[in-house]
Amino acid sequence: MNRHDYFKSIALGACALLFTAAFGTSCEQPPILCEVASGAYAVKYFPKDAGSDCLMLPGERVGMSVYNPPKGDDREIDALRATVAIQASSMGVLADTAKATASATDPDPNHKQYSFGNYTARPDANDFCAASDLSVAEQHIPETAYTDADGNPAIYPETRLAYEWRDVRVHMAFATPGNAATGEVTITRESEDPVTGDRETCTTTYVASALFPAVGCEAVDAMGQATGMPDDARCCAKADPDQGRPFGSGIHPDFKVKCDPALLLCVLDWKPGESFPPFGNNSFCGNDG
Amino acid sequence: MRLTSRATRCFLIGATCFGLLVAPPAFAAGDSVLTGTVIDASTQKPIANVVVTVTSPALQGEQIVVTDAAGNYRVPQLPPGEYTIRLDGAEYKSFARGGITLRTGSTLRANLQLMPDELREEIVLLARPPVVDIGSTTTGLIVDSNLSHRLAVAPPGGRASAVRSFESLGALVPGAQPTPIGFSINGSSAPENRFQIDGVSVGNAADGINDTPLSLEFVREVNIATGGYMPEYGRTTGGVFDVVTKSGGNEFHGSIFGSYTPGAFEGQRKPVRAEGTVVAVDQKLRAIRDFGFEIGGPIKKDRLWFYAGLNVALQDLDIVRSLNRLRYETNPDGSLKLDAAGNPISLRDEYGFQLTSPIEGGTRRYVAAKETLQYIGKLTWLINPSHSLTLSVFGSPTWSGGDGRISLNGVTGTTTTINTNLLEGEYAAFGRQEEQMLNTVSLKLSSSFLEKRLLLDATVGYHYAYSNRLPVDGVGIGSGQGLDTVPGISWTRGSPHTIADFENLPAGSGCEPKGATSVIYCPVRAYLTGGPGNVNETITNRFQGRAVVTYLASALGQHVIKAGIDVEVSNSLFARANTGNVWFSETYDGSAWQVWRIGNLTNPDDVYVPKLQSPTTHSTIVGGFVQDSFTFLDRVTVNAGLRYDAQMMSSSEGVGMVLPNQWSPRVGAIYDPTGQGRSKIFASYARYYENVPLGLAEGLFVQRPFTVSNVSKSVCDPSDPTKVEACLDPKNRLTIGAPYSPNRQWGFYYGDRAPVDPEIEAQSMDEISGGGEYQVFDDARVGVNYTHRSIHRVIENMSRDEGTSFLVGNPGYGAASDFPEARRDYDAVTLFFQKSFSGGWLALASYTASYLRGNYPGLAEGSYPSPHTLSDFDLLSLLPNRTGPLPGDRRHSVKVYGAKEFALPKNIRINVGMSYTGTSGAPLDVLGAHPYYGRGAAFILPRGSGGNLPWVHSVDSNLAVGYKITKDSTLSVSVDVFNLFNFQAETSRDQSFTYANVRPIEGGTLSDLPDKGESACATGAGCRYKLVNFEDGSPFDPANRNPNYGSPTSYQSPRTIRMGVRLTF
């Protein structure tokens, strides 16, 4: 056992003795640690400058992952030092498709599919955990010749995709730990127009809201066929078997959510400028939220 | 421990105040009291200044007090034993009264009369020894360990039965019911009990069950308190087992003992129907034996005594591992019958169980073995008549498995821990060597001042618990030697292997040959090869210190005022690793290996694997109490007290929980109509708080990450030591992460940390009890009492979003307001008769009628401890139908014990003891499956709707023949027969109505379910039964009913016979 911790135990015990003498005035619970969700967030993009959106991206799935170094004697995790990585689904899809189609990869080892930076250990006074010093995620696939499925020679066009995340803050409260996040991202895409062959570059800055888990909410008709329309009720937290919802969505009941018609994923019912995260009841879920 | 400045500020604020700390007093060896009034036999008036001298073989020297103006005397801090009181008064005849039995922790009132010197009339002195403890409202039983020589206790096969643990005496107590992990006392679960040996708490800090099964041979008395106890006892919502070990005396005494329970004498077991499998396991008791000695005596008479003892206990089971071939339906011509999809159809019995044929010559035999060595050493030092010091050291190291043997679960130690899946593999892979080291040190000081009007009792203790699960060659974790370097491999592809892939089968087995891919006759789905894989080590420390001050005052009667403080600091380290630092399992499609590493991600796709992963958890508890026991009119005692506790718990990852404000009032009143300590009527109210075990922090305040990557079989072959490197080469890792995951080559798993609701309050329980006792004749009393217990608040982990995120809180309060409150209500009435051994016989009889209901079983889930992590409150969708009679509900419980001694000529004594216990059966539930939580997780009907198990009866007998060799030494031979008539009552049944996912029928009854063989409803409209499928609400198809529903899954333990020999000197 670590001697250091033993003495800390005794020290805490001594403090505790003195604390008890104060007729048991209630002490608050120790603060929680900053974490992120272990799967994909449903992220909705709002163009930062209205009218300046060449990418026309409504949103996508984005994953985050937190890393901790080992502690001094390396048997335990140092949970108070953390780094974080953010990866957008588009980036992984680009890399996977290029590899699968043309065995093409980004030759620069410094280009990563994820943004990487520091993460605070404990939430601030407003219950937010901030990521800082985030690197740029980038994949630059060079023009690559390959043989397609029919045996014909083909060219994989030069493609570049870059994500620059900033001001990423994850909401971390004891009730909703890490299930909502917000931030800003500048996405740059360089690709070849498939018709003209011209190279085009498009950069847009979005304000993003993220919600975990990413739940599909496409409406389903009586026959069980998907309709392509959004169904808000599928985002409700509480199960309602009589309404055809044997499970809750897995989204926390405290969040205001809606089904985004473009993504057909449940997203936070929020627009830039409003208070984040949006708490409240969802009227379409009945009185249970 | 990292508490932020906010919490530290709280502590500093507290530090400015004066510290009168009140804490629960530890209960220690010399805590009994003899008290009473001395009156003049002729005038019936109290006499002052009478010298009262108290002596006993259990007491060092003698204790002397003087009666006060009201004729009262009080001798405190006495160890349990047989006492003699001698009175000497000026102008009175000296008087001595012997044979007064003082129990541990009791106050006995002996009112005595003196005859004046000059009196000539003969006055008959009425002074029968009293047996009623008129100082307390505590219910329960105080048991002398010598009872185990007259009655059959500690049945073999029970918890820690090889060492004949003191805990087995719980069976005698009204209101106590046996469970696999201990006794459930008055409706509370077994881990809620508190265990103290010589004043030191020896419960397992992680889960609350008893850590130190000290042999009855070393124990003097056990005080099992089931309720109504004063603030001195705290931090438990169950019962208290307070153990006093033996001490030396002025003469050398001791014993040499041994016992033997042969498996050959075990009664015929009723077999339980179960699914046929390729690898089948059968177990039978081979033998349980123990032998040892204990001795105590003076190092310096009346000054320094010693006591020491050693006990070796061995437990062996015979394990038979057989191989079988699965059977399928065949056509008349012998070809396989195929179903609509072209698959063969398993041949099943009427209960749905697969049938098999044995493979001749495919049997292997193993022995499952466990050895325990218990020791105790004690020194009692009377510094001077006012101060005494006791040091005791005891422990119970245990070893199991290794060397070709199979290990037995350390803590439960029961004979039913071997299951089929365990032996599907090579010995080096499934076998383990397990070790436990449990050691305790206790130092107690008893001091008195101001002529015994001011007392101080202080105890300091340390309890150390270590356990491990190591490879069978015993090498340490991270040692880099032997099996510690060999990775474990689990062959888990979806299309099962044939067992011939791993073992040489005898000819004519009928199994598919090695390399077969379409296997139906001899499939194994998770065969283990290579090394053991997961190994672990746990270290737990508990440091305890407490002090109690007692002051006697007189004001309108007598006051015994106590105040005490108590601190406990405990921590636990749980280390785990994989042998070879990696573990392999086949992917489902069999094309690749999953490479598992115990470690965490330090950067994207970068895993750090330590030699050991070992987070630590800590808990600090501080408490204190104040109480007054006020006696007036010689008949009425009022006890009032208040206790305060605060607990702080945290983990090495910087997360924690604070539970202050545990105010626990206790009030009781006792009225003795006879005024002579021969009767009492009492009532009490108490609130108890629960001590949260470290297991909550281990489960919810640490992550235990492990990571997995996939490597193709074309480059990786883990069973070839030269090829393992290729399995770990980053170049060979396949991409398995989703496009949105920064980790494309590594998946990771860990238990999520659960944050704590800021409004959380400690778990507590309220109790009201009352009753009466009356001493009917010498040493015998009869009584009745009523107990009511209600859980007040419970700490549990819950999720409001279908398992996405969990939090720790009180169901029904604060952030968890949309969960129902936890309820557990218990009412019981007990009638009892007790006669301690005198005049050649003893008897103990009780009948308890009780009713336990609610939605919260306690700190255990079935036979496993589960501190505050039950699945009962996990999801809102799991909640329906959880309220009803709880699994521990036993409406009727009859316990009758009796023993008689016959003195024969030539110094031969025969003791015959008989016991009968009859308990009504547990309630049964009707369960279905839940899509996330699996089988048995959904309550189709309200709890307890499935009826009850039948009564369980047991008749046990003891026959002992003793030959008195000299005045002080006796040789005796005994035979204990447990379950004399080999009753084989059902003790559990299959409660899963179906394994399909179904919706609970809220408030439903058995008539809402389809009958066996009933035809399916096409639609819900007009359907007779109400059971529907989970997903879409369509009517349940009765063909999916579990054919084994309602069948017994276990029976009562069969008859066992224990033979013993003892030489007492």
CSV table of C-alpha atoms in Angstrom, one decimal, chain A residues 1-2 4-6 8-10 12-13 15-40 61-71 74-77 79-80 83 85-93 95-96 99 113-114 116 122 172-177 179 212-213 237-239 241-242 244 246-254, chain B residues 1-4 6-7 10-11 13-15 17-21 539 541 543 565 567 569 571 573 575 600-605 608 610-616 618 620 622 644 646 648-649 652-661 663 703 705 735 738-744 748 750 752-753 755-758 760 800-802 804-807 815 818 876-877 930-932 999 1030-1032:
chain,number,residue,atom,x,y,z
A,1,MET,CA,0.0,0.0,0.0
A,2,ASN,CA,1.2,3.5,-0.7
A,4,HIS,CA,1.7,8.5,1.1
A,5,ASP,CA,-2.0,7.7,1.0
A,6,TYR,CA,-1.9,6.2,4.4
A,8,LYS,CA,-3.3,11.3,4.0
A,9,SER,CA,-5.9,9.0,5.4
A,10,ILE,CA,-4.8,9.8,8.9
A,12,LEU,CA,-8.1,13.4,6.7
A,13,GLY,CA,-9.2,11.5,9.8
A,15,CYS,CA,-9.6,16.9,9.9
A,16,ALA,CA,-12.7,14.9,10.2
A,17,LEU,CA,-12.5,14.8,13.9
A,18,LEU,CA,-12.3,18.6,14.0
A,19,PHE,CA,-15.1,18.9,11.5
A,20,THR,CA,-17.4,16.7,13.5
A,21,ALA,CA,-16.9,19.1,16.5
A,22,ALA,CA,-18.8,21.8,14.5
A,23,PHE,CA,-22.1,20.0,15.4
A,24,GLY,CA,-22.2,18.3,12.0
A,25,THR,CA,-22.7,21.3,9.8
A,26,SER,CA,-23.3,19.8,6.5
A,27,CYS,CA,-20.3,19.6,4.2
A,28,GLU,CA,-20.7,19.5,0.5
A,29,GLN,CA,-19.9,16.5,-1.5
A,30,PRO,CA,-16.4,16.5,-3.0
A,31,PRO,CA,-16.4,17.8,-6.6
A,32,ILE,CA,-16.7,15.4,-9.6
A,33,LEU,CA,-14.1,14.7,-12.3
A,34,CYS,CA,-14.4,15.9,-15.9
A,35,GLU,CA,-15.3,13.1,-18.2
A,36,VAL,CA,-16.7,12.6,-21.7
A,37,ALA,CA,-19.2,10.1,-23.0
A,38,SER,CA,-17.9,6.9,-24.3
A,39,GLY,CA,-19.7,6.9,-27.7
A,40,ALA,CA,-20.8,9.2,-30.4
A,61,ARG,CA,-21.7,12.1,-35.2
A,62,VAL,CA,-18.6,13.2,-33.3
A,63,GLY,CA,-16.7,11.1,-30.8
A,64,MET,CA,-14.6,12.2,-27.9
A,65,SER,CA,-12.1,10.4,-25.7
A,66,VAL,CA,-10.3,11.4,-22.5
A,67,TYR,CA,-6.8,10.1,-21.6
A,68,ASN,CA,-5.0,10.0,-18.3
A,69,PRO,CA,-1.3,9.4,-17.6
A,70,PRO,CA,-0.3,6.9,-15.0
A,71,LYS,CA,0.5,8.2,-11.5
A,74,ASP,CA,2.3,3.8,-12.2
A,75,ARG,CA,-0.2,1.4,-10.6
A,76,GLU,CA,-3.0,4.0,-10.6
A,77,ILE,CA,-4.4,6.5,-13.1
A,79,ALA,CA,-7.2,11.3,-13.0
A,80,LEU,CA,-6.3,14.9,-12.3
A,83,THR,CA,-6.1,15.2,-22.4
A,85,ALA,CA,-9.3,14.0,-28.5
A,86,ILE,CA,-12.3,14.9,-30.7
A,87,GLN,CA,-13.0,13.1,-34.0
A,88,ALA,CA,-15.7,13.9,-36.4
A,89,SER,CA,-17.3,11.0,-38.3
A,90,SER,CA,-16.6,12.6,-41.7
A,91,MET,CA,-12.9,12.5,-41.0
A,92,GLY,CA,-12.9,8.7,-40.3
A,93,VAL,CA,-15.2,8.1,-43.3
A,95,ALA,CA,-9.8,8.0,-44.4
A,96,ASP,CA,-11.6,4.6,-44.5
A,99,LYS,CA,-8.0,3.3,-48.0
A,113,GLN,CA,-8.0,12.3,-37.8
A,114,TYR,CA,-8.6,13.8,-34.4
A,116,PHE,CA,-6.0,16.7,-29.5
A,122,ARG,CA,-12.7,19.3,-12.5
A,172,MET,CA,-20.5,18.1,-16.4
A,173,ALA,CA,-22.9,18.1,-13.5
A,174,PHE,CA,-23.6,15.2,-11.2
A,175,ALA,CA,-27.0,14.7,-12.8
A,176,THR,CA,-25.9,14.9,-16.4
A,177,PRO,CA,-22.2,14.0,-16.5
A,179,ASN,CA,-23.8,14.2,-21.9
A,212,PHE,CA,-25.0,11.9,-26.0
A,213,PRO,CA,-26.2,9.4,-26.8
A,237,ALA,CA,-36.3,9.8,-21.9
A,238,LYS,CA,-39.1,7.8,-20.4
A,239,ALA,CA,-40.4,4.5,-21.9
A,241,PRO,CA,-44.8,1.0,-24.2
A,242,ASP,CA,-48.4,1.9,-25.1
A,244,GLY,CA,-44.8,2.0,-29.1
A,246,PRO,CA,-40.8,0.1,-25.0
A,247,PHE,CA,-37.5,1.8,-24.1
A,248,GLY,CA,-36.6,5.3,-23.2
A,249,SER,CA,-34.3,6.9,-25.7
A,250,GLY,CA,-31.4,6.9,-23.2
A,251,ILE,CA,-31.3,10.7,-23.4
A,252,HIS,CA,-31.4,12.4,-20.0
A,253,PRO,CA,-35.0,13.7,-19.0
A,254,ASP,CA,-33.6,17.1,-17.9
B,1,MET,CA,-7.4,11.8,-1.0
B,2,ARG,CA,-8.1,15.0,-2.8
B,3,LEU,CA,-10.8,17.1,-1.4
B,4,THR,CA,-11.1,20.6,-2.8
B,6,ARG,CA,-14.5,23.8,-0.4
B,7,ALA,CA,-14.5,20.7,1.7
B,10,CYS,CA,-15.6,22.9,6.1
B,11,PHE,CA,-13.1,21.1,8.1
B,13,ILE,CA,-14.6,25.7,10.4
B,14,GLY,CA,-15.1,22.6,12.4
B,15,ALA,CA,-11.7,23.0,13.8
B,17,CYS,CA,-15.0,24.7,17.8
B,18,PHE,CA,-14.2,22.8,20.9
B,19,GLY,CA,-14.1,19.1,20.4
B,20,LEU,CA,-16.2,17.0,22.6
B,21,LEU,CA,-16.4,14.1,20.3
B,539,ILE,CA,-5.2,-5.6,0.8
B,541,ASN,CA,-6.6,-2.2,6.5
B,543,PHE,CA,-7.4,1.2,12.0
B,565,ILE,CA,-15.6,8.8,20.8
B,567,VAL,CA,-12.6,6.8,14.9
B,569,VAL,CA,-9.8,4.7,9.1
B,571,ASN,CA,-8.5,1.6,3.1
B,573,LEU,CA,-6.2,-1.7,-2.5
B,575,ALA,CA,-4.7,-5.0,-7.7
B,600,ASN,CA,-5.8,2.6,-20.0
B,601,LEU,CA,-5.4,4.8,-23.0
B,602,THR,CA,-2.9,7.6,-22.4
B,603,ASN,CA,-3.1,9.0,-25.9
B,604,PRO,CA,-5.3,8.1,-28.9
B,605,ASP,CA,-4.6,4.5,-29.8
B,608,TYR,CA,-0.3,1.9,-21.2
B,610,PRO,CA,1.1,-1.3,-15.9
B,611,LYS,CA,2.5,-4.4,-14.2
B,612,LEU,CA,-0.5,-4.2,-11.9
B,613,GLN,CA,-3.6,-2.0,-12.0
B,614,SER,CA,-4.3,-1.0,-8.4
B,615,PRO,CA,-6.6,1.8,-7.4
B,616,THR,CA,-7.2,2.4,-3.8
B,618,HIS,CA,-10.5,5.1,1.6
B,620,THR,CA,-12.9,7.6,7.5
B,622,VAL,CA,-15.8,9.6,13.1
B,644,TYR,CA,-23.4,11.1,16.0
B,646,ALA,CA,-19.9,11.1,10.0
B,648,MET,CA,-16.1,10.2,4.4
B,649,MET,CA,-15.3,8.0,1.5
B,652,SER,CA,-7.4,7.4,-5.4
B,653,GLU,CA,-8.9,8.9,-8.6
B,654,GLY,CA,-10.1,11.9,-6.6
B,655,VAL,CA,-13.8,11.2,-6.4
B,656,GLY,CA,-15.7,10.7,-3.1
B,657,MET,CA,-18.7,11.0,-0.9
B,658,VAL,CA,-19.4,12.7,2.4
B,659,LEU,CA,-22.1,11.5,4.8
B,660,PRO,CA,-22.3,13.8,7.8
B,661,ASN,CA,-25.2,14.4,10.2
B,663,TRP,CA,-27.8,11.7,14.4
B,703,GLN,CA,-12.5,3.2,-13.2
B,705,PRO,CA,-10.2,0.3,-17.6
B,735,THR,CA,-9.1,-1.1,-37.4
B,738,ALA,CA,-16.0,3.6,-35.6
B,739,PRO,CA,-15.2,6.6,-37.9
B,740,TYR,CA,-16.0,9.0,-35.2
B,741,SER,CA,-13.8,7.4,-32.6
B,742,PRO,CA,-10.3,9.0,-32.0
B,743,ASN,CA,-9.2,5.4,-31.1
B,744,ARG,CA,-9.5,3.4,-34.3
B,748,PHE,CA,-11.9,0.4,-24.1
B,750,TYR,CA,-14.4,0.6,-17.8
B,752,ASP,CA,-18.2,4.5,-15.1
B,753,ARG,CA,-17.7,6.5,-12.1
B,755,PRO,CA,-21.3,11.1,-9.3
B,756,VAL,CA,-23.0,11.6,-5.9
B,757,ASP,CA,-26.2,13.6,-5.4
B,758,PRO,CA,-25.3,16.7,-3.4
B,760,ILE,CA,-27.6,12.5,-0.4
B,800,ARG,CA,-32.7,8.2,-15.1
B,801,ASP,CA,-31.7,7.7,-18.7
B,802,GLU,CA,-31.9,4.0,-19.4
B,804,THR,CA,-26.6,6.2,-20.1
B,805,SER,CA,-25.5,7.8,-16.8
B,806,PHE,CA,-25.6,6.6,-13.2
B,807,LEU,CA,-25.7,8.6,-10.0
B,815,ALA,CA,-32.2,14.1,-7.8
B,818,ASP,CA,-38.8,10.0,-9.7
B,876,LEU,CA,-36.9,3.2,-14.3
B,877,SER,CA,-38.0,0.4,-16.6
B,930,HIS,CA,-35.2,-7.6,-19.6
B,931,PRO,CA,-33.6,-6.6,-22.9
B,932,TYR,CA,-30.6,-5.0,-21.2
B,999,ARG,CA,-43.5,-6.5,-20.0
B,1030,PHE,CA,-41.6,-6.4,-24.4
B,1031,GLU,CA,-40.8,-5.0,-27.8
B,1032,ASP,CA,-44.3,-4.6,-29.3
